[in-house]
mmCIF file of C-alpha atoms and ligand atoms in Angstrom:
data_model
loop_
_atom_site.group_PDB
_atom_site.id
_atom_site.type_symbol
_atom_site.label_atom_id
_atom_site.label_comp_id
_atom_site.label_asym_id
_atom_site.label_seq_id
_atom_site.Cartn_x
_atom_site.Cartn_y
_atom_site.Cartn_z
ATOM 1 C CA UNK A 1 9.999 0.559 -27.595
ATOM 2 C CA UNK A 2 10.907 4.145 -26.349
ATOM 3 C CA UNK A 3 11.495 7.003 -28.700
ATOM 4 C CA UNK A 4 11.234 10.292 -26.701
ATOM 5 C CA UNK A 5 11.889 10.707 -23.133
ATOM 6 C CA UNK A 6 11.325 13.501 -20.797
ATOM 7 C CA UNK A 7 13.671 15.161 -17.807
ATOM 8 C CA UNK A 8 12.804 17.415 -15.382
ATOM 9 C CA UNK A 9 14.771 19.004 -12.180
ATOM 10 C CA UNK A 10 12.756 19.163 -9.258
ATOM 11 C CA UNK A 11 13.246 20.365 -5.620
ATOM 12 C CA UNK A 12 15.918 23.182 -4.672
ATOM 13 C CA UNK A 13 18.636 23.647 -7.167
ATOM 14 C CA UNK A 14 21.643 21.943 -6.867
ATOM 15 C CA UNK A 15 25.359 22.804 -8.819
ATOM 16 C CA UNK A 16 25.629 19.677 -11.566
ATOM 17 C CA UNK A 17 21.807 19.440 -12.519
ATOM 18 C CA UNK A 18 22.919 21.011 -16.113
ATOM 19 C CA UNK A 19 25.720 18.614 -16.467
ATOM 20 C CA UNK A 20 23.205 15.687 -15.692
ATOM 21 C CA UNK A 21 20.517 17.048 -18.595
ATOM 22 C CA UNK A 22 23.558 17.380 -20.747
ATOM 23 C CA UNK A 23 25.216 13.672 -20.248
ATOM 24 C CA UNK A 24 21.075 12.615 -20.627
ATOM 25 C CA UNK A 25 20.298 14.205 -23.823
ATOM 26 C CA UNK A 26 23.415 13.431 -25.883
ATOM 27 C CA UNK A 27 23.586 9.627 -24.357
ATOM 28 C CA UNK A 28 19.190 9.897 -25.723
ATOM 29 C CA UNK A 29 20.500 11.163 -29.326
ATOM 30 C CA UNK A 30 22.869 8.455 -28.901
ATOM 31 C CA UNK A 31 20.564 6.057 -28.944
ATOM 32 C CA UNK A 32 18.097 7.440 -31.749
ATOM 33 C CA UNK A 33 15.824 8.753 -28.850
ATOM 34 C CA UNK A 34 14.651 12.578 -29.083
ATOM 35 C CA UNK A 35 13.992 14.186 -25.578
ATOM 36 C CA UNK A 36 11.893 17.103 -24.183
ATOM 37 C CA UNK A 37 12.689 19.398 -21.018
ATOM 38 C CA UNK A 38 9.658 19.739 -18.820
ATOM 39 C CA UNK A 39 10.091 23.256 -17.534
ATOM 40 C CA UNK A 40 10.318 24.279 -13.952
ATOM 41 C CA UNK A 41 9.475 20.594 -12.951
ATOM 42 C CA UNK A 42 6.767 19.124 -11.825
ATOM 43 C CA UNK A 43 5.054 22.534 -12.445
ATOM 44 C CA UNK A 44 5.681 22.258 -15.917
ATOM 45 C CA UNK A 45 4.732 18.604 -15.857
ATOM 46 C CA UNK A 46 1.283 19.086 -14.787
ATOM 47 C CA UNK A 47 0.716 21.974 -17.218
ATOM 48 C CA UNK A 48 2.284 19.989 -20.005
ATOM 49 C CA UNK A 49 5.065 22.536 -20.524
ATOM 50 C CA UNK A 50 8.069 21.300 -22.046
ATOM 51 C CA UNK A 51 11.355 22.520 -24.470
ATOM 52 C CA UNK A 52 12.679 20.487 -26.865
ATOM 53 C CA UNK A 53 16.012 19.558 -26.183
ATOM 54 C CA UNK A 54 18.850 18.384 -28.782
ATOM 55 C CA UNK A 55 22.357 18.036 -28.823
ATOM 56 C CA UNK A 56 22.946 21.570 -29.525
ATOM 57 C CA UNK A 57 20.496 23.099 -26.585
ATOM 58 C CA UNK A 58 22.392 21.423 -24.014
ATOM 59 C CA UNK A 59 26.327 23.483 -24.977
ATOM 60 C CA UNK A 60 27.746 25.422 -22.803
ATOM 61 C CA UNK A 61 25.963 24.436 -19.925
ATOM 62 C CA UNK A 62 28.258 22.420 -18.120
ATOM 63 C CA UNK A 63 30.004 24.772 -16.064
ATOM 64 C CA UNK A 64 26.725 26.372 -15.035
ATOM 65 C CA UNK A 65 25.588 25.917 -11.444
ATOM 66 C CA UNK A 66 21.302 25.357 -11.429
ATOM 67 C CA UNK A 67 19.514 24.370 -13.720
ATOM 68 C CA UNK A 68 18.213 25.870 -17.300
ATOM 69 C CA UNK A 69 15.175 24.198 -17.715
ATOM 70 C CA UNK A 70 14.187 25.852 -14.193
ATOM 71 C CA UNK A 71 12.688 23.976 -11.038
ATOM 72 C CA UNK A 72 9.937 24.255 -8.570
ATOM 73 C CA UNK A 73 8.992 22.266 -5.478
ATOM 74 C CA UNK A 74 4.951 21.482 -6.606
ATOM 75 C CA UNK A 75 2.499 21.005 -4.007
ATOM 76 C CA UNK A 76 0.173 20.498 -6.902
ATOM 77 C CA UNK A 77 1.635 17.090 -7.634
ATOM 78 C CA UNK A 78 0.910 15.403 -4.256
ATOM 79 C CA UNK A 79 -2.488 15.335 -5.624
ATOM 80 C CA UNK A 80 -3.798 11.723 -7.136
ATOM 81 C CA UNK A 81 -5.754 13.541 -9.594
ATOM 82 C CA UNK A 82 -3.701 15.844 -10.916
ATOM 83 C CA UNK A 83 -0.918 13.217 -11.266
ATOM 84 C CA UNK A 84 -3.130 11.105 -13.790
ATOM 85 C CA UNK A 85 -4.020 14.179 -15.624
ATOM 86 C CA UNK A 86 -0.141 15.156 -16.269
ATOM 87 C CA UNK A 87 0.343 11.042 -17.195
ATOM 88 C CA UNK A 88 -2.519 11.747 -19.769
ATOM 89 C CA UNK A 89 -0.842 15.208 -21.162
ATOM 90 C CA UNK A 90 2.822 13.341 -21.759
ATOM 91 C CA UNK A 91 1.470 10.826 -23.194
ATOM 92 C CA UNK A 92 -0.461 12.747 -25.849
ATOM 93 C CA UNK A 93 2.604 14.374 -26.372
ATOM 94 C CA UNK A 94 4.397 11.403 -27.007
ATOM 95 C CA UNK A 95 6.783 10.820 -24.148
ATOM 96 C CA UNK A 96 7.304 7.595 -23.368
ATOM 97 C CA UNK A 97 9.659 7.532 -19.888
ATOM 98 C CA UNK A 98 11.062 10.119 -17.505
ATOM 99 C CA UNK A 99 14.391 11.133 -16.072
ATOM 100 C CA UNK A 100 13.830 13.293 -12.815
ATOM 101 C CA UNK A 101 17.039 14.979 -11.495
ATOM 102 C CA UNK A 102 16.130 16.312 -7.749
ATOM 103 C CA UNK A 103 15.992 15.083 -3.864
ATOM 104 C CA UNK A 104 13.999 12.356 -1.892
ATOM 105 C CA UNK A 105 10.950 14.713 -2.038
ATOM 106 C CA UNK A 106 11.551 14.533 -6.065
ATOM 107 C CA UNK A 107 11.374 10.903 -5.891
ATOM 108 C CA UNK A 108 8.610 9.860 -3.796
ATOM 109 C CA UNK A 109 6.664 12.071 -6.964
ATOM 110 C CA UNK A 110 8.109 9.326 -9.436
ATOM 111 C CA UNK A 111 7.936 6.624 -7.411
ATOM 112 C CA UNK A 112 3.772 7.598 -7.156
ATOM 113 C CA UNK A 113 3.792 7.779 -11.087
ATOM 114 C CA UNK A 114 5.171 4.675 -11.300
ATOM 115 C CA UNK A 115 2.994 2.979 -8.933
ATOM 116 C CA UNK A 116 0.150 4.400 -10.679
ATOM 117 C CA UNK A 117 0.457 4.864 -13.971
ATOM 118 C CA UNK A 118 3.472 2.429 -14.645
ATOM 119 C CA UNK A 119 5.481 5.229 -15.932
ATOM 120 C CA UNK A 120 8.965 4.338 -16.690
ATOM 121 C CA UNK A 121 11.359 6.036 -14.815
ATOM 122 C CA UNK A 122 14.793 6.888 -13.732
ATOM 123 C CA UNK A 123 16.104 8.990 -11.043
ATOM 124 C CA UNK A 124 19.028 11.240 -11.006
ATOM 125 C CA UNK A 125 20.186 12.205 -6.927
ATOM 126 C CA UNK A 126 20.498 16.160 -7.249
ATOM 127 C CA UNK A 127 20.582 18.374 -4.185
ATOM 128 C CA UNK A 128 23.249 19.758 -1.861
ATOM 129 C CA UNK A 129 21.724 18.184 1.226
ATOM 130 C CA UNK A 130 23.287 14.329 0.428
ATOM 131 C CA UNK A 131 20.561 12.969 2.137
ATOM 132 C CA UNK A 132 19.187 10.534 -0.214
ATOM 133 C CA UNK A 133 18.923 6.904 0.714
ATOM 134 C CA UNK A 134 20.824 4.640 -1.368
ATOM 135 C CA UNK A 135 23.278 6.697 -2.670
ATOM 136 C CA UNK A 136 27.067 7.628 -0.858
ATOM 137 C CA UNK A 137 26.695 10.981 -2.718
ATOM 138 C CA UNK A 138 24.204 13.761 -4.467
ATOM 139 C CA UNK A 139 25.034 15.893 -6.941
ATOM 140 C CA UNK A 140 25.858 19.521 -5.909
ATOM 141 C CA UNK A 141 26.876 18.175 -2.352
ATOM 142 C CA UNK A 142 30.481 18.701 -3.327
ATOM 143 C CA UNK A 143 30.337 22.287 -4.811
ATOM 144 C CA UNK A 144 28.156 23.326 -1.794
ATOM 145 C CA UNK A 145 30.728 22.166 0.735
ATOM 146 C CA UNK A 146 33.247 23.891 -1.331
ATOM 147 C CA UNK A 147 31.837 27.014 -1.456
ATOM 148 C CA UNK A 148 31.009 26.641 2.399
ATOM 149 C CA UNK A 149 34.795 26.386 3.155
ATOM 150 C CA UNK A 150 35.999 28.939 1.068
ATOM 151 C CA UNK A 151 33.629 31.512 2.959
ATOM 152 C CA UNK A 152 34.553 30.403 5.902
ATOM 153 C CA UNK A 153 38.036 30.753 5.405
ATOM 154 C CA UNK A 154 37.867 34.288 4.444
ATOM 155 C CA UNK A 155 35.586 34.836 7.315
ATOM 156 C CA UNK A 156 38.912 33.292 9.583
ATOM 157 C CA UNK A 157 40.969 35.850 8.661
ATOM 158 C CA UNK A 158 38.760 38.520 10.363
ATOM 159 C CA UNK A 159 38.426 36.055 13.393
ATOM 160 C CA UNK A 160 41.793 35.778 13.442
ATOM 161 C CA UNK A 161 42.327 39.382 13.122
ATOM 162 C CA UNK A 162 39.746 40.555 15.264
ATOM 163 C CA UNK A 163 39.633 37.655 18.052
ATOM 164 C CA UNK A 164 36.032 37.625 17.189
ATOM 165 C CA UNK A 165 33.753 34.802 17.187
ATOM 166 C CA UNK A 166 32.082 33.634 14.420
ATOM 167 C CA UNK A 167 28.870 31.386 14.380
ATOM 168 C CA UNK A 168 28.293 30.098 10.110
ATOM 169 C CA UNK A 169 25.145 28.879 9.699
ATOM 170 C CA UNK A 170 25.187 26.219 6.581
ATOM 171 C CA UNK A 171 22.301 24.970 4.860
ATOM 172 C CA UNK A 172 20.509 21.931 5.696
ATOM 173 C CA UNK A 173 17.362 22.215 7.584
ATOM 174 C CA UNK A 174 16.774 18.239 7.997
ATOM 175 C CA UNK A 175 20.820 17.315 7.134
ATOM 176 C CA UNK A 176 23.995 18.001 8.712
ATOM 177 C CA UNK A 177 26.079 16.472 5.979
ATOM 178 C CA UNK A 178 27.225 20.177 4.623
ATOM 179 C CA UNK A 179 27.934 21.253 8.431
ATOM 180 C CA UNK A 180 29.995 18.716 9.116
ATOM 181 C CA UNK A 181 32.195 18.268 6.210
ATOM 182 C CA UNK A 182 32.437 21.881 5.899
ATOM 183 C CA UNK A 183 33.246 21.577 9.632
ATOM 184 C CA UNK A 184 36.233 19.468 9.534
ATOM 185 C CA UNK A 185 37.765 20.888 6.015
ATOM 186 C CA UNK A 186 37.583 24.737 8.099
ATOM 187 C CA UNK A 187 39.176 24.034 11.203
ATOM 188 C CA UNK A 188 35.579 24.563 12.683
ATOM 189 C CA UNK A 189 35.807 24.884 16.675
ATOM 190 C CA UNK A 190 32.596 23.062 16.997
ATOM 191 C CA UNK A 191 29.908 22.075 14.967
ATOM 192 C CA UNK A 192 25.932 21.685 15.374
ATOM 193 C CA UNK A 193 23.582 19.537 13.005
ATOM 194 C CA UNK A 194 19.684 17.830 13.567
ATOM 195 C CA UNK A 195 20.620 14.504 13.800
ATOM 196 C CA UNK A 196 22.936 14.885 17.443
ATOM 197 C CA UNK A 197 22.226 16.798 19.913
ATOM 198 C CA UNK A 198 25.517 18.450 21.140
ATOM 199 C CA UNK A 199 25.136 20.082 24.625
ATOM 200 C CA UNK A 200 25.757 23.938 24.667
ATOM 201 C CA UNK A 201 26.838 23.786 28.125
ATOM 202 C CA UNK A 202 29.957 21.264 26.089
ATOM 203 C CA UNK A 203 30.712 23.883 23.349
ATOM 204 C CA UNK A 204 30.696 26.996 25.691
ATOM 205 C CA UNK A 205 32.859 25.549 27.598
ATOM 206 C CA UNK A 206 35.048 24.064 24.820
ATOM 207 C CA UNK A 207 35.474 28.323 23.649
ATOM 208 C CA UNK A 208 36.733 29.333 27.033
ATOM 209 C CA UNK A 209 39.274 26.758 27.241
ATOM 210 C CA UNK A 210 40.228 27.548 23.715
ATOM 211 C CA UNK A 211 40.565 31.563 24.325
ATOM 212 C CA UNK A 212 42.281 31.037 27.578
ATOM 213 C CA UNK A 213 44.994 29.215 26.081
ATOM 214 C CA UNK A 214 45.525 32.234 23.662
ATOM 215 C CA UNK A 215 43.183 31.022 20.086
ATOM 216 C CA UNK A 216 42.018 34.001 18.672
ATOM 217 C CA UNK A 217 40.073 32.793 15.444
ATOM 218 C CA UNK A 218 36.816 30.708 16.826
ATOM 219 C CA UNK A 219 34.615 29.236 13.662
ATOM 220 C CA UNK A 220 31.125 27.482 14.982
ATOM 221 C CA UNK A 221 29.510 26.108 12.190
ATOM 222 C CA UNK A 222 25.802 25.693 12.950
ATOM 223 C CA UNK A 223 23.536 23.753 10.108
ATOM 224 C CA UNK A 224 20.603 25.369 9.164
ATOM 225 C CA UNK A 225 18.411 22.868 10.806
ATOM 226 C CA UNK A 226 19.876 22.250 13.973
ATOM 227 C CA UNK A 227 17.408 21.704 17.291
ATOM 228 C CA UNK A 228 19.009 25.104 18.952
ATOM 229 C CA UNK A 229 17.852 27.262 16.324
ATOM 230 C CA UNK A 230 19.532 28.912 13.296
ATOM 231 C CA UNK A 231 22.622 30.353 13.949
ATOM 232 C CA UNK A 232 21.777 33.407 15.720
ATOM 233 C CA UNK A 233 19.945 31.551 18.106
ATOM 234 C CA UNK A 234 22.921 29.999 18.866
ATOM 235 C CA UNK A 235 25.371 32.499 18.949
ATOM 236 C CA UNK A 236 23.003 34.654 21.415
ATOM 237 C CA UNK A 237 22.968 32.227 23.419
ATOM 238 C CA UNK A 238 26.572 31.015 23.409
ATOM 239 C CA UNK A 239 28.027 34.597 22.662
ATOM 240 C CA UNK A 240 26.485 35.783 26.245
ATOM 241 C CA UNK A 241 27.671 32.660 28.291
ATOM 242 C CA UNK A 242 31.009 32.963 27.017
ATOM 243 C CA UNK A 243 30.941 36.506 27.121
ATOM 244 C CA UNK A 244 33.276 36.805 24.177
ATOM 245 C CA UNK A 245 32.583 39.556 20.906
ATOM 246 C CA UNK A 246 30.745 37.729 18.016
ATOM 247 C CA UNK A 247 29.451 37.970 14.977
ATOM 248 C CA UNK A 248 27.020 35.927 12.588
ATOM 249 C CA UNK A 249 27.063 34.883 9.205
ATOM 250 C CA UNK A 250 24.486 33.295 7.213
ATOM 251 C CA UNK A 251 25.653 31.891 4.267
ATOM 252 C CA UNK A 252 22.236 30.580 2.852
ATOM 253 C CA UNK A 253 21.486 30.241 -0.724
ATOM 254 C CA UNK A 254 24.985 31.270 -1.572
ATOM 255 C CA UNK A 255 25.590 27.398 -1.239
ATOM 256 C CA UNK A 256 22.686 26.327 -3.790
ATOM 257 C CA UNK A 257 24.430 28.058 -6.583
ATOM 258 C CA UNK A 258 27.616 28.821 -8.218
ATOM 259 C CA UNK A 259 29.710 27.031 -10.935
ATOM 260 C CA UNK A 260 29.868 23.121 -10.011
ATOM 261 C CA UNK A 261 33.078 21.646 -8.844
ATOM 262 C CA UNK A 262 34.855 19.349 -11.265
ATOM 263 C CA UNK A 263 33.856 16.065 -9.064
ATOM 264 C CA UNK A 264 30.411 17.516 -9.170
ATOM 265 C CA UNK A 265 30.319 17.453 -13.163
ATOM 266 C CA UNK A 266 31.654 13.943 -13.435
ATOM 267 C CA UNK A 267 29.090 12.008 -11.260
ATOM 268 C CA UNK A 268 26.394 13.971 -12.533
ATOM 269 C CA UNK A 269 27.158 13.386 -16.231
ATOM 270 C CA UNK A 270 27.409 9.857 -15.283
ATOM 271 C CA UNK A 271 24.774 9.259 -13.735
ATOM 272 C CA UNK A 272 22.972 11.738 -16.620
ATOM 273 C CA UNK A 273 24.265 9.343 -19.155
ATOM 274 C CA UNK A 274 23.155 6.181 -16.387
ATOM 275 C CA UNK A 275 19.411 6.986 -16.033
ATOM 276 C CA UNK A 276 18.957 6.969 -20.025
ATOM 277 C CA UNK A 277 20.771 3.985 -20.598
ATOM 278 C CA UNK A 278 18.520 1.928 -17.942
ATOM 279 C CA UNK A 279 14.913 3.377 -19.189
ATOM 280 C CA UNK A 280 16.490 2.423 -23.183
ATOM 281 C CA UNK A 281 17.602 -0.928 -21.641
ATOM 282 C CA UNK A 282 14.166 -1.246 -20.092
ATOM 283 C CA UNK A 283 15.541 -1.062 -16.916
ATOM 284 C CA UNK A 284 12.695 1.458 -15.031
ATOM 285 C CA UNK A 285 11.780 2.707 -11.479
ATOM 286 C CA UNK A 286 16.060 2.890 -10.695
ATOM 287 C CA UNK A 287 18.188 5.808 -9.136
ATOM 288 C CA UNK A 288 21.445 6.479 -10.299
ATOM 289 C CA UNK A 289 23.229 5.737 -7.110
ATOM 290 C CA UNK A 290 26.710 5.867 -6.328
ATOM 291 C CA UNK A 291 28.294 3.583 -3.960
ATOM 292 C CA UNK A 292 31.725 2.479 -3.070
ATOM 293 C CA UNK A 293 33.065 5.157 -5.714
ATOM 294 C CA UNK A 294 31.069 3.567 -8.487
ATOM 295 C CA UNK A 295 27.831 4.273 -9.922
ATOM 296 C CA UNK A 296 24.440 1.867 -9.207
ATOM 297 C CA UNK A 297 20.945 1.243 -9.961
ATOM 298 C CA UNK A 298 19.258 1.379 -6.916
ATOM 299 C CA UNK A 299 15.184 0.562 -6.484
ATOM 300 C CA UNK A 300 13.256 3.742 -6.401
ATOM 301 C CA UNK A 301 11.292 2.217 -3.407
ATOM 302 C CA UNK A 302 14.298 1.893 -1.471
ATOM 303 C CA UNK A 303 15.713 5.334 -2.384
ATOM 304 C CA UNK A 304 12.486 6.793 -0.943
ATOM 305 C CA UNK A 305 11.883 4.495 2.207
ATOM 306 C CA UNK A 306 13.577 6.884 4.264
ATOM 307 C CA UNK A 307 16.080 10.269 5.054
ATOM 308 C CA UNK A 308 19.447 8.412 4.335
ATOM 309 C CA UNK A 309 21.285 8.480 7.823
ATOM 310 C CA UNK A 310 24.255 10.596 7.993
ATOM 311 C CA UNK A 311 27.369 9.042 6.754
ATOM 312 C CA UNK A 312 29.278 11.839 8.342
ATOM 313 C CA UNK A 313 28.564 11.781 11.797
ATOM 314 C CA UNK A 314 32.073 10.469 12.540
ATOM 315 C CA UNK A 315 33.341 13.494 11.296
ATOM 316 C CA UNK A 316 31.396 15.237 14.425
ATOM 317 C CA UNK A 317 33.668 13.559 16.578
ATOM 318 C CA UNK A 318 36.609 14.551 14.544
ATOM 319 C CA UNK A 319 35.590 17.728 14.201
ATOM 320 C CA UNK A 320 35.680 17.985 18.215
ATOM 321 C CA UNK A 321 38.955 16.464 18.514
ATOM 322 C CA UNK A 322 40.965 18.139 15.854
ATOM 323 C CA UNK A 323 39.589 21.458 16.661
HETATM 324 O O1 F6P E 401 17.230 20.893 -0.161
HETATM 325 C C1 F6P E 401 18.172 21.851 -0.449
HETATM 326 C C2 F6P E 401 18.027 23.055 0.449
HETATM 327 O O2 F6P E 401 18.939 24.043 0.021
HETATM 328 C C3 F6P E 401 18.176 22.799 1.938
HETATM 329 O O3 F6P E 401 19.507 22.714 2.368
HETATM 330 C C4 F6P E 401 17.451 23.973 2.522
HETATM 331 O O4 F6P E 401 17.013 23.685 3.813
HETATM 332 C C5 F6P E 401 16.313 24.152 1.569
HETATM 333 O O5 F6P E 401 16.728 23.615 0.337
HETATM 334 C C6 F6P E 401 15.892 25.579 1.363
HETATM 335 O O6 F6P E 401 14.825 25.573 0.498
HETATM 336 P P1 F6P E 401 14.172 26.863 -0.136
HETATM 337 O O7 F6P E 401 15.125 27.415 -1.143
HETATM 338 O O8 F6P E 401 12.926 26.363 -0.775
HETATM 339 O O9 F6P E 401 13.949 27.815 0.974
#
């Protein structure tokens, strides 16, 4: 029988973490279970540092992009031993199950507690990247992309005015999911992400045609991860076989942070509210998917087994032909 639980956010930072701990500490008080907030994740895990959390602790939070109880990514914690010493800390302090809000890296760290220690847990999918198996959708993904257009259109209006080109690097150093939704929803001229390999010899030539026939605003979104190097990489190498005036713009954490957009708030207090429910229903080792527009328990082993493939990659072919 449970009767405190724990949460942490782990991994980079994502817009709709707080709105997650919220939904997962009011659906625990719900239920008559009390819950503490492991602080800067697994770090605080393994030193057995944790806030209480009530109802009240968890107001005004919702509309806050990243996360108050803090996060950390914890080399510490792919050690055996050090694992089994944080399992002996939470349990001498009572906690009976975790919720962990954070990426596949997150969850591979539950999945090894759970393996070893038969720690009840449930997983919350938090990080811009979307790149979690299992799951059509992460929490934060949605703000990030958001905030990725809205840059880039104000970044337009000096292409347009300038006839400048402009080369955007997004974030996402093993996922294009940001680049190419963000590519299609700017009007992007092209688009690079890790997972294809688009020819540069394609996309130079793609900008000549395009400022021959008269376009004067030229947006290349490259993702941060890409196999040609970061934007500027790119753009040096581009600008000078085009031979057109560029510029570059990184847009880098700006991405990470920043008040969560209203979709982002929903799934994340659902699937907030989702993770409690299954470790109080004695449902453990599940992520709080979403597929098909509704949310689902998905097996922690198969939310780890790999780096989801990119659902997008249509969208690079869209991107192409619409730009
Ligand atoms: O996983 C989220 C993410 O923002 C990636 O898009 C990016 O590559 C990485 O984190 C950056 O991590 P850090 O803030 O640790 O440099």
């Amino acid at each position: 029988m449970m009767k405190r639980l724990g949460i942490l956010t782990s991994g980079g930072d994502a817009p709709g973490m707080n709105a997650a701990i919220r939904a997962a500490v009011r659906t625990a008080s719900g239920r008559g279970l009390s819950m503490v907030g492991y602080i800067d994740g697994y770090t605080g895990f393994v030193a057995g540092e944790f806030q209480e959390l009530d109802d009240r602790s968890v107001g005004n939070i919702i509309q806050r992009g990243g996360t108050f109880i803090g996060t950390s990514r914890c080399d510490e914690f792919l050690d055996a031993d050090v694992r089994a010493a944080a399992v002996r800390q939470m349990r001498d302090a009572g906690v009976d199950g975790l919720v962990v809000i954070g990426g596949d890296g997150s969850f591979r760290g539950a999945l090894a507690l759970q393996v070893e220690h038969a720690v009840p847990i449930a997983g919350v999918p938090g990080t811009i990247d979307n790149d979690v198996f299992g799951t059509d959708e992460t929490i934060g993904f949605d703000t990030a992309v958001n905030t990725a257009v809205l840059a880039i259109d104000q970044v337009r209006d000096t292409s347009e005015s300038t006839g400048m080109m402009f080369f955007v690097e997004v974030m996402g150093r093993r996922s294009g999911a940001i680049a190419l939704h963000t590519a299609v929803a700017a009007g992007a001229s092209g688009v690079l992400v890790p997972e294809e390999h688009e020819s540069i010899d394609v996309l130079v030539r793609r900008l000549r045609e395009s400022i021959a026939r008269g376009k004067r605003s030229h947006i290349i979104v490259v993702a941060e991860g890409d196999e040609a190097g970061g934007a500027f990489a790119v753009a040096q190498q581009v600008g000078k076989e085009v031979g057109h005036p560029y510029r570059v713009v990184v847009l880098g954490h700006v991405q990470r942070g920043g008040r969560p957009s209203a979709r982002d708030r929903i799934i994340a207090s659902q699937a907030g509210a989702l993770a409690v429910t299954a470790l109080a229903e004695g449902r453990y080792g599940v992520m709080i998917g979403r597929q098909g527009g509704m949310p689902v328990e998905v097996p922690f082993d198969e939310a780890v087994k790999t780096v989801r493939p990119p659902g997008a990659l249509e969208l690079l072919h869209l991107a192409q032909t619409i730009s």
